[in-house]
PDB file of C-alpha atoms in Angstrom:
ATOM      1  CA  MET A  19      95.074 153.703 201.034  1.00 46.00           C
ATOM      2  CA  SER A  20      95.957 157.835 200.204  1.00 47.00           C
ATOM      3  CA  ALA A  21      99.267 158.570 200.912  1.00 48.00           C
ATOM      4  CA  ALA A  22      99.596 159.367 204.334  1.00 50.00           C
ATOM      5  CA  GLU A  23      97.516 155.775 205.217  1.00 51.00           C
ATOM      6  CA  VAL A  24     101.323 154.031 203.334  1.00 50.00           C
ATOM      7  CA  LYS A  25     103.673 156.068 204.853  1.00 52.00           C
ATOM      8  CA  ALA A  26     102.608 155.586 207.878  1.00 56.00           C
ATOM      9  CA  GLY A  27     102.065 151.657 207.563  1.00 59.00           C
ATOM     10  CA  SER A  28     105.348 151.846 205.953  1.00 65.00           C
ATOM     11  CA  GLN A  29     107.104 153.827 208.803  1.00 70.00           C
ATOM     12  CA  ASN A  30     104.960 151.334 211.375  1.00 75.00           C
ATOM     13  CA  LEU A  31     107.027 148.379 209.311  1.00 78.00           C
ATOM     14  CA  GLU A  32     110.106 149.983 209.587  1.00 83.00           C
ATOM     15  CA  GLN A  33     109.989 150.627 213.531  1.00 82.00           C
ATOM     16  CA  PHE A  34     109.128 147.251 214.057  1.00 82.00           C
ATOM     17  CA  LEU A  35     111.800 146.169 211.680  1.00 81.00           C
ATOM     18  CA  LEU A  36     114.116 147.670 214.133  1.00 83.00           C
ATOM     19  CA  LEU A  37     112.607 146.978 217.486  1.00 81.00           C
ATOM     20  CA  ALA A  38     112.461 142.811 217.086  1.00 79.00           C
ATOM     21  CA  LYS A  39     115.841 142.889 215.888  1.00 82.00           C
ATOM     22  CA  SER A  40     116.990 142.784 219.742  1.00 79.00           C
ATOM     23  CA  THR A  41     114.379 141.408 221.286  1.00 82.00           C
ATOM     24  CA  ARG A  42     113.178 137.333 221.316  1.00 84.00           C
ATOM     25  CA  GLY A  43     110.447 135.252 224.114  1.00 84.00           C
ATOM     26  CA  ALA A  44     107.389 137.239 224.727  1.00 87.00           C
ATOM     27  CA  ALA A  45     108.294 140.225 223.929  1.00 89.00           C
ATOM     28  CA  LEU A  46     108.655 139.754 220.775  1.00 89.00           C
ATOM     29  CA  VAL A  47     105.263 137.447 221.217  1.00 90.00           C
ATOM     30  CA  ALA A  48     103.920 141.301 221.703  1.00 91.00           C
ATOM     31  CA  LEU A  49     105.251 142.366 218.582  1.00 90.00           C
ATOM     32  CA  ILE A  50     103.368 140.398 216.543  1.00 91.00           C
ATOM     33  CA  HIS A  51     100.175 140.852 217.447  1.00 92.00           C
ATOM     34  CA  GLN A  52     100.875 144.829 217.810  1.00 90.00           C
ATOM     35  CA  LEU A  53     101.770 144.299 214.141  1.00 90.00           C
ATOM     36  CA  LEU A  54      99.384 141.993 213.215  1.00 92.00           C
ATOM     37  CA  GLU A  55      96.714 144.464 214.447  1.00 90.00           C
ATOM     38  CA  CYS A  56      98.231 148.020 213.343  1.00 88.00           C
ATOM     39  CA  PRO A  57      96.869 149.638 210.568  1.00 84.00           C
ATOM     40  CA  GLY A  58      98.178 150.236 207.007  1.00 86.00           C
ATOM     41  CA  VAL A  59     100.279 146.855 207.469  1.00 88.00           C
ATOM     42  CA  TYR A  60      99.603 143.685 205.111  1.00 91.00           C
ATOM     43  CA  LEU A  61     102.639 142.289 204.227  1.00 89.00           C
ATOM     44  CA  PHE A  62     104.816 140.143 206.882  1.00 90.00           C
ATOM     45  CA  GLY A  63     106.435 138.040 204.575  1.00 88.00           C
ATOM     46  CA  GLU A  64     110.306 140.775 205.824  1.00 88.00           C
ATOM     47  CA  VAL A  65     109.008 140.490 208.910  1.00 89.00           C
ATOM     48  CA  LEU A  66     108.990 136.545 208.609  1.00 89.00           C
ATOM     49  CA  ASP A  67     112.424 136.592 207.258  1.00 88.00           C
ATOM     50  CA  MET A  68     113.609 137.924 209.953  1.00 88.00           C
ATOM     51  CA  PRO A  69     116.341 135.166 211.833  1.00 89.00           C
ATOM     52  CA  ASN A  70     115.034 135.536 215.236  1.00 89.00           C
ATOM     53  CA  VAL A  71     111.098 135.600 214.072  1.00 89.00           C
ATOM     54  CA  ARG A  72     111.838 132.440 212.696  1.00 90.00           C
ATOM     55  CA  GLU A  73     112.888 130.884 216.574  1.00 89.00           C
ATOM     56  CA  LEU A  74     109.738 131.171 217.253  1.00 89.00           C
ATOM     57  CA  GLU A  75     109.097 128.137 215.472  1.00 88.00           C
ATOM     58  CA  SER A  76     110.075 125.571 216.761  1.00 86.00           C
ATOM     59  CA  GLY A  77     109.932 127.089 220.734  1.00 81.00           C
ATOM     60  CA  PRO A  78     106.523 127.078 223.009  1.00 89.00           C
ATOM     61  CA  HIS A  79     106.056 130.194 220.529  1.00 90.00           C
ATOM     62  CA  ALA A  80     105.404 128.195 217.342  1.00 92.00           C
ATOM     63  CA  PRO A  81     101.675 128.775 216.972  1.00 94.00           C
ATOM     64  CA  VAL A  82     102.205 132.650 217.485  1.00 93.00           C
ATOM     65  CA  TYR A  83     104.733 131.866 214.334  1.00 93.00           C
ATOM     66  CA  GLN A  84     101.947 129.902 212.224  1.00 95.00           C
ATOM     67  CA  LEU A  85      99.787 132.832 212.774  1.00 95.00           C
ATOM     68  CA  LEU A  86     101.719 135.599 211.018  1.00 94.00           C
ATOM     69  CA  ASN A  87     102.587 133.027 208.772  1.00 93.00           C
ATOM     70  CA  LEU A  88      98.455 132.550 208.457  1.00 94.00           C
ATOM     71  CA  PHE A  89      98.670 136.586 207.882  1.00 94.00           C
ATOM     72  CA  ALA A  90     101.269 136.150 205.269  1.00 93.00           C
ATOM     73  CA  TYR A  91      99.928 133.108 202.299  1.00 93.00           C
ATOM     74  CA  GLY A  92      96.192 132.245 204.432  1.00 92.00           C
ATOM     75  CA  THR A  93      92.886 133.236 204.274  1.00 93.00           C
ATOM     76  CA  TYR A  94      89.994 132.924 206.805  1.00 94.00           C
ATOM     77  CA  CYS A  95      88.648 130.546 205.824  1.00 93.00           C
ATOM     78  CA  ASP A  96      92.172 128.587 207.012  1.00 93.00           C
ATOM     79  CA  TYR A  97      92.033 129.997 209.924  1.00 95.00           C
ATOM     80  CA  ARG A  98      88.485 128.748 210.731  1.00 93.00           C
ATOM     81  CA  GLU A  99      89.969 124.949 209.863  1.00 93.00           C
ATOM     82  CA  ASN A 100      92.807 125.809 212.508  1.00 92.00           C
ATOM     83  CA  ALA A 101      91.483 127.973 214.960  1.00 91.00           C
ATOM     84  CA  SER A 102      92.155 124.942 217.465  1.00 91.00           C
ATOM     85  CA  SER A 103      96.253 125.185 217.055  1.00 92.00           C
ATOM     86  CA  LEU A 104      96.146 128.528 216.615  1.00 93.00           C
ATOM     87  CA  PRO A 105      95.955 131.901 219.700  1.00 92.00           C
ATOM     88  CA  GLU A 106      92.898 134.321 219.037  1.00 92.00           C
ATOM     89  CA  LEU A 107      92.343 136.769 216.869  1.00 92.00           C
ATOM     90  CA  SER A 108      90.591 140.118 218.210  1.00 92.00           C
ATOM     91  CA  GLU A 109      88.136 141.779 215.966  1.00 92.00           C
ATOM     92  CA  ALA A 110      90.895 144.168 214.335  1.00 92.00           C
ATOM     93  CA  GLN A 111      92.661 141.033 213.472  1.00 94.00           C
ATOM     94  CA  LYS A 112      90.042 139.295 212.026  1.00 94.00           C
ATOM     95  CA  ASN A 113      88.915 142.310 209.701  1.00 93.00           C
ATOM     96  CA  LYS A 114      92.168 142.469 208.949  1.00 94.00           C
ATOM     97  CA  LEU A 115      92.969 138.641 208.007  1.00 95.00           C
ATOM     98  CA  ARG A 116      89.071 138.983 206.377  1.00 95.00           C
ATOM     99  CA  HIS A 117      90.455 141.576 203.778  1.00 95.00           C
ATOM    100  CA  LEU A 118      93.080 139.806 203.097  1.00 94.00           C
ATOM    101  CA  SER A 119      90.976 136.666 201.919  1.00 95.00           C
ATOM    102  CA  ILE A 120      89.433 139.420 199.765  1.00 94.00           C
ATOM    103  CA  VAL A 121      92.524 140.121 198.144  1.00 94.00           C
ATOM    104  CA  SER A 122      93.053 136.868 198.349  1.00 92.00           C
ATOM    105  CA  LEU A 123      89.673 135.651 196.486  1.00 92.00           C
ATOM    106  CA  ALA A 124      89.799 138.446 193.633  1.00 92.00           C
ATOM    107  CA  ALA A 125      93.501 137.263 191.921  1.00 89.00           C
ATOM    108  CA  ASN A 126      91.364 134.243 190.561  1.00 88.00           C
ATOM    109  CA  LEU A 127      87.819 136.060 190.293  1.00 88.00           C
ATOM    110  CA  LYS A 128      86.757 139.688 189.300  1.00 90.00           C
ATOM    111  CA  CYS A 129      82.962 139.524 190.333  1.00 93.00           C
ATOM    112  CA  LEU A 130      82.896 138.385 193.959  1.00 93.00           C
ATOM    113  CA  PRO A 131      79.105 137.354 194.555  1.00 94.00           C
ATOM    114  CA  TYR A 132      78.166 137.848 198.680  1.00 94.00           C
ATOM    115  CA  SER A 133      76.932 134.468 198.821  1.00 94.00           C
ATOM    116  CA  LEU A 134      81.020 133.637 198.961  1.00 93.00           C
ATOM    117  CA  LEU A 135      81.801 136.251 200.953  1.00 93.00           C
ATOM    118  CA  LEU A 136      79.491 135.537 203.064  1.00 94.00           C
ATOM    119  CA  LYS A 137      80.741 131.994 203.412  1.00 93.00           C
ATOM    120  CA  GLU A 138      84.036 132.214 203.289  1.00 93.00           C
ATOM    121  CA  LEU A 139      84.605 135.364 205.750  1.00 93.00           C
ATOM    122  CA  GLU A 140      82.544 133.717 208.525  1.00 90.00           C
ATOM    123  CA  MET A 141      80.135 136.932 207.718  1.00 90.00           C
ATOM    124  CA  LYS A 142      76.296 137.065 209.842  1.00 88.00           C
ATOM    125  CA  ASN A 143      74.749 139.342 207.132  1.00 92.00           C
ATOM    126  CA  VAL A 144      74.996 141.590 204.710  1.00 93.00           C
ATOM    127  CA  ARG A 145      75.344 144.968 206.204  1.00 93.00           C
ATOM    128  CA  GLN A 146      78.103 143.298 207.607  1.00 93.00           C
ATOM    129  CA  LEU A 147      80.003 142.822 204.970  1.00 93.00           C
ATOM    130  CA  GLU A 148      79.075 145.344 202.475  1.00 93.00           C
ATOM    131  CA  ASP A 149      80.843 147.469 205.389  1.00 93.00           C
ATOM    132  CA  LEU A 150      83.826 145.135 204.864  1.00 93.00           C
ATOM    133  CA  LEU A 151      84.146 146.119 201.542  1.00 92.00           C
ATOM    134  CA  ILE A 152      83.213 149.891 202.071  1.00 93.00           C
ATOM    135  CA  GLU A 153      86.542 149.199 204.647  1.00 92.00           C
ATOM    136  CA  ALA A 154      88.553 147.384 201.837  1.00 91.00           C
ATOM    137  CA  VAL A 155      87.739 150.213 199.600  1.00 91.00           C
ATOM    138  CA  TYR A 156      88.730 152.764 201.425  1.00 90.00           C
ATOM    139  CA  ALA A 157      91.450 151.185 202.367  1.00 87.00           C
ATOM    140  CA  ASP A 158      92.529 150.614 198.979  1.00 88.00           C
ATOM    141  CA  ILE A 159      93.329 147.042 199.501  1.00 90.00           C
ATOM    142  CA  ILE A 160      90.770 146.553 196.571  1.00 91.00           C
ATOM    143  CA  GLN A 161      89.276 148.823 193.978  1.00 91.00           C
ATOM    144  CA  GLY A 162      85.614 148.590 192.596  1.00 91.00           C
ATOM    145  CA  LYS A 163      82.108 149.043 193.184  1.00 91.00           C
ATOM    146  CA  LEU A 164      79.975 147.249 194.827  1.00 91.00           C
ATOM    147  CA  ASP A 165      76.717 145.528 193.182  1.00 90.00           C
ATOM    148  CA  GLN A 166      73.766 146.186 195.423  1.00 90.00           C
ATOM    149  CA  ARG A 167      71.422 144.728 192.909  1.00 91.00           C
ATOM    150  CA  ASN A 168      73.298 141.936 191.750  1.00 92.00           C
ATOM    151  CA  GLN A 169      74.367 140.831 194.981  1.00 93.00           C
ATOM    152  CA  GLN A 170      77.968 141.156 193.998  1.00 92.00           C
ATOM    153  CA  VAL A 171      81.181 142.994 194.372  1.00 93.00           C
ATOM    154  CA  GLU A 172      83.451 143.838 191.010  1.00 93.00           C
ATOM    155  CA  VAL A 173      86.788 144.182 190.940  1.00 92.00           C
ATOM    156  CA  ASP A 174      89.072 146.597 189.280  1.00 92.00           C
ATOM    157  CA  CYS A 175      91.900 145.673 191.046  1.00 90.00           C
ATOM    158  CA  SER A 176      93.301 144.498 194.511  1.00 90.00           C
ATOM    159  CA  MET A 177      97.074 144.702 196.283  1.00 90.00           C
ATOM    160  CA  GLY A 178      98.599 141.911 196.359  1.00 88.00           C
ATOM    161  CA  ARG A 179     100.449 139.743 198.947  1.00 89.00           C
ATOM    162  CA  ASP A 180     103.341 138.214 200.024  1.00 87.00           C
ATOM    163  CA  LEU A 181     104.466 135.664 197.766  1.00 85.00           C
ATOM    164  CA  ARG A 182     106.392 131.841 199.343  1.00 83.00           C
ATOM    165  CA  ARG A 183     109.092 130.870 197.666  1.00 77.00           C
ATOM    166  CA  GLY A 184     107.999 127.273 195.758  1.00 79.00           C
ATOM    167  CA  GLU A 185     105.602 130.189 194.268  1.00 79.00           C
ATOM    168  CA  LEU A 186     108.843 132.675 192.435  1.00 81.00           C
ATOM    169  CA  ALA A 187     109.312 129.622 189.373  1.00 84.00           C
ATOM    170  CA  GLY A 188     105.835 130.287 188.298  1.00 85.00           C
ATOM    171  CA  ILE A 189     105.852 133.971 188.675  1.00 84.00           C
ATOM    172  CA  SER A 190     108.840 133.941 186.770  1.00 88.00           C
ATOM    173  CA  GLN A 191     107.553 131.914 183.985  1.00 89.00           C
ATOM    174  CA  THR A 192     104.762 133.376 183.441  1.00 90.00           C
ATOM    175  CA  LEU A 193     106.876 136.777 183.196  1.00 92.00           C
ATOM    176  CA  GLN A 194     108.913 135.407 180.864  1.00 92.00           C
ATOM    177  CA  GLU A 195     105.372 134.338 178.522  1.00 93.00           C
ATOM    178  CA  TRP A 196     104.711 137.987 178.209  1.00 94.00           C
ATOM    179  CA  CYS A 197     108.017 138.812 177.428  1.00 95.00           C
ATOM    180  CA  SER A 198     107.812 136.428 174.589  1.00 94.00           C
ATOM    181  CA  GLY A 199     104.456 137.597 173.862  1.00 94.00           C
ATOM    182  CA  CYS A 200     105.370 141.437 173.605  1.00 95.00           C
ATOM    183  CA  GLU A 201     108.498 140.482 171.779  1.00 94.00           C
ATOM    184  CA  ALA A 202     105.703 138.653 168.787  1.00 94.00           C
ATOM    185  CA  VAL A 203     103.866 141.707 168.778  1.00 96.00           C
ATOM    186  CA  LEU A 204     106.742 143.560 168.307  1.00 95.00           C
ATOM    187  CA  ALA A 205     107.657 141.761 165.931  1.00 94.00           C
ATOM    188  CA  GLY A 206     104.868 141.784 163.946  1.00 94.00           C
ATOM    189  CA  ILE A 207     104.046 145.991 164.375  1.00 96.00           C
ATOM    190  CA  GLU A 208     107.901 145.806 162.881  1.00 94.00           C
ATOM    191  CA  GLU A 209     106.599 143.889 159.774  1.00 94.00           C
ATOM    192  CA  GLN A 210     104.059 146.098 159.227  1.00 95.00           C
ATOM    193  CA  VAL A 211     106.132 149.897 159.472  1.00 96.00           C
ATOM    194  CA  THR A 212     108.296 147.669 156.853  1.00 94.00           C
ATOM    195  CA  ARG A 213     105.126 147.023 154.111  1.00 94.00           C
ATOM    196  CA  ALA A 214     103.544 150.647 154.893  1.00 96.00           C
ATOM    197  CA  ASN A 215     107.219 152.012 154.021  1.00 95.00           C
ATOM    198  CA  GLN A 216     107.440 149.990 151.000  1.00 94.00           C
ATOM    199  CA  TYR A 217     104.664 150.909 149.512  1.00 95.00           C
ATOM    200  CA  ARG A 218     105.091 154.354 150.751  1.00 94.00           C
ATOM    201  CA  GLU A 219     107.719 154.331 148.387  1.00 94.00           C
ATOM    202  CA  GLN A 220     105.757 152.856 145.502  1.00 94.00           C
ATOM    203  CA  GLN A 221     102.892 155.489 145.174  1.00 95.00           C
ATOM    204  CA  LEU A 222     105.936 157.550 145.499  1.00 94.00           C
ATOM    205  CA  LYS A 223     107.641 156.012 142.102  1.00 93.00           C
ATOM    206  CA  VAL A 224     104.085 156.528 140.623  1.00 94.00           C
ATOM    207  CA  LYS A 225     103.764 159.911 142.151  1.00 94.00           C
ATOM    208  CA  GLN A 226     106.845 160.920 139.581  1.00 94.00           C
ATOM    209  CA  GLN A 227     105.847 159.264 136.861  1.00 93.00           C
ATOM    210  CA  VAL A 228     102.063 160.591 136.426  1.00 94.00           C
ATOM    211  CA  GLU A 229     103.859 164.211 137.145  1.00 92.00           C
ATOM    212  CA  THR A 230     106.594 163.442 134.408  1.00 93.00           C
ATOM    213  CA  GLU A 231     104.315 162.444 132.030  1.00 92.00           C
ATOM    214  CA  VAL A 232     101.906 165.022 132.186  1.00 92.00           C
ATOM    215  CA  SER A 233     104.545 167.013 131.671  1.00 91.00           C
ATOM    216  CA  ASN A 234     105.954 166.074 129.168  1.00 91.00           C
ATOM    217  CA  LEU A 235     102.478 166.215 127.711  1.00 91.00           C
ATOM    218  CA  GLN A 236     102.013 170.055 128.280  1.00 89.00           C
ATOM    219  CA  LYS A 237     105.426 170.696 126.283  1.00 89.00           C
ATOM    220  CA  THR A 238     103.541 167.975 123.427  1.00 90.00           C
ATOM    221  CA  LEU A 239     100.187 170.134 123.362  1.00 89.00           C
ATOM    222  CA  LYS A 240     101.619 173.596 124.198  1.00 88.00           C
ATOM    223  CA  ALA A 241     104.499 172.846 120.623  1.00 88.00           C
ATOM    224  CA  THR A 242     101.163 171.330 118.729  1.00 88.00           C
ATOM    225  CA  ALA A 243      99.307 174.649 119.068  1.00 82.00           C
ATOM    226  CA  THR A 244     102.058 176.886 117.519  1.00 70.00           C
ATOM    227  CA  PRO A 245     102.431 177.184 113.723  1.00 60.00           C
ATOM    228  CA  SER A 246     105.797 175.996 112.900  1.00 53.00           C
ATOM    229  CA  THR A 247     107.999 178.089 110.266  1.00 49.00           C
ATOM    230  CA  SER A 248     108.468 175.627 107.404  1.00 49.00           C
ATOM    231  CA  GLY A 249     104.609 175.468 107.526  1.00 49.00           C
ATOM    232  CA  PRO A 250     102.474 175.282 104.412  1.00 49.00           C
ATOM    233  CA  ALA A 251     101.518 178.710 105.166  1.00 46.00           C
ATOM    234  CA  CYS A 252     105.367 179.657 104.489  1.00 45.00           C
ATOM    235  CA  THR A 253     106.113 177.981 101.273  1.00 44.00           C
ATOM    236  CA  ALA A 254     102.984 179.218  99.815  1.00 43.00           C
ATOM    237  CA  GLY A 255     105.637 182.810 100.403  1.00 45.00           C
ATOM    238  CA  THR A 256     102.188 184.301 103.338  1.00 46.00           C
ATOM    239  CA  PRO A 257     104.582 184.471 106.199  1.00 48.00           C
ATOM    240  CA  SER A 258     103.091 183.801 109.458  1.00 47.00           C
ATOM    241  CA  GLN A 259     102.169 185.721 111.356  1.00 49.00           C
ATOM    242  CA  ASP A 260     100.386 186.885 115.046  1.00 52.00           C
ATOM    243  CA  PRO A 261      96.038 186.675 114.021  1.00 52.00           C
ATOM    244  CA  ASP A 262      95.772 189.549 115.866  1.00 55.00           C
ATOM    245  CA  GLN A 263      98.646 191.116 113.468  1.00 57.00           C
ATOM    246  CA  HIS A 264      97.398 189.886 110.497  1.00 52.00           C
ATOM    247  CA  ALA A 265      93.647 191.603 110.936  1.00 52.00           C
ATOM    248  CA  SER A 266      95.266 194.963 111.818  1.00 56.00           C
ATOM    249  CA  GLU A 267      96.953 194.818 108.203  1.00 57.00           C
ATOM    250  CA  LEU A 268      93.698 193.790 106.647  1.00 52.00           C
ATOM    251  CA  ARG A 269      92.373 196.237 108.180  1.00 55.00           C
ATOM    252  CA  ASP A 270      94.924 199.074 107.115  1.00 56.00           C
ATOM    253  CA  SER A 271      94.971 197.900 103.442  1.00 53.00           C
ATOM    254  CA  ALA A 272      91.038 198.652 103.315  1.00 51.00           C
ATOM    255  CA  PRO A 273      91.429 202.690 102.787  1.00 52.00           C
ATOM    256  CA  SER A 274      93.323 201.969  99.991  1.00 50.00           C
ATOM    257  CA  GLN A 275      91.307 200.016  97.481  1.00 49.00           C
ATOM    258  CA  ASP A 276      88.610 202.200  99.036  1.00 50.00           C
ATOM    259  CA  ALA A 277      90.426 204.456  96.887  1.00 48.00           C
ATOM    260  CA  ARG A 278      90.730 203.010  93.005  1.00 52.00           C
ATOM    261  CA  GLN A 279      86.986 202.109  93.199  1.00 50.00           C
ATOM    262  CA  SER A 280      85.988 205.461  93.520  1.00 50.00           C
ATOM    263  CA  GLY A 281      88.780 206.487  90.701  1.00 50.00           C
ATOM    264  CA  LYS A 282      86.852 203.669  88.405  1.00 49.00           C
ATOM    265  CA  LYS A 283      83.826 205.513  89.452  1.00 48.00           C
ATOM    266  CA  SER A 284      85.078 209.286  88.426  1.00 48.00           C
ATOM    267  CA  SER A 285      86.584 207.710  84.875  1.00 47.00           C
ATOM    268  CA  LYS A 286      83.325 206.355  83.907  1.00 46.00           C
ATOM    269  CA  VAL A 287      81.643 209.940  84.757  1.00 43.00           C
ATOM    270  CA  LYS A 288      83.805 211.691  82.948  1.00 47.00           C
ATOM    271  CA  GLY A 289      83.264 209.642  79.999  1.00 46.00           C
ATOM    272  CA  LEU A 290      79.941 210.140  79.843  1.00 43.00           C
ATOM    273  CA  ARG A 291      79.981 214.272  79.848  1.00 47.00           C
ATOM    274  CA  GLY A 292      82.530 214.298  77.253  1.00 45.00           C
ATOM    275  CA  SER A 293      80.831 212.694  75.213  1.00 46.00           C
ATOM    276  CA  GLY A 294      77.616 214.018  75.969  1.00 45.00           C
ATOM    277  CA  LYS A 295      79.376 217.530  74.068  1.00 44.00           C
ATOM    278  CA  ILE A 296      79.930 214.638  71.240  1.00 41.00           C
ATOM    279  CA  TRP A 297      76.651 213.721  70.825  1.00 41.00           C
ATOM    280  CA  SER A 298      75.704 217.946  70.886  1.00 44.00           C
ATOM    281  CA  LYS A 299      77.753 219.111  68.136  1.00 44.00           C
ATOM    282  CA  SER A 300      76.799 216.180  66.060  1.00 41.00           C
ATOM    283  CA  ASN A 301      73.293 217.537  66.430  1.00 41.00           C
TER     284      ASN A 301
END
């Protein structure tokens, strides 16, 4: 049902309620018949609660009151069983009661076989039944799809109907059970959140401990790689120094050693020259 149709149906019901407040007898009966044919109006409990409508129950117009009660809570099958004591329905009223009957059936079954609907709604053939179902879908009475291959209608959801006063206790109990189930689920979620937070804290502590151990290990390795001033090299009289500096000093000391070696060679040569002179004189 579109928003415009819902609004129109609501306006029609409000107009009826305003008119019915000051209407009684045959005029009220005529208004009720108009309401039962009015498109978009599928709830009648508020009308049944009106004092002047209740007066019809015990008067000569009691069948009209029973018919209104049937549209509020009953089905098309109920009408057929009591048709002899109820007013005759127009075609528009029949289709509306059939739509309401589909809603009642959908409350218990999500897949409604065509065979069941043909029997309950007193339809002549499948073509008429599918036309009725399409009207119900477009009126937003039910939401679903027709499965022509399997000869059934799959109902996703449907509108609500009027509730009898005796049904309120059962609905209240169902809602209480649902609330209890929600509370149990919420308690379970909170427990899982608490466990997750505890696990997270434990993992953070482990992470901090590992980072501390890694930091200490790095410091130890760094201290071990740097020679200590009180090591064996210092006790032997050799100061500890950087390897690059030591190599530079070795390069600097290399020329003096070559000079000493060249001096030794020159002295040997001089000695030989002198000895030659002595040898020649003796000759």
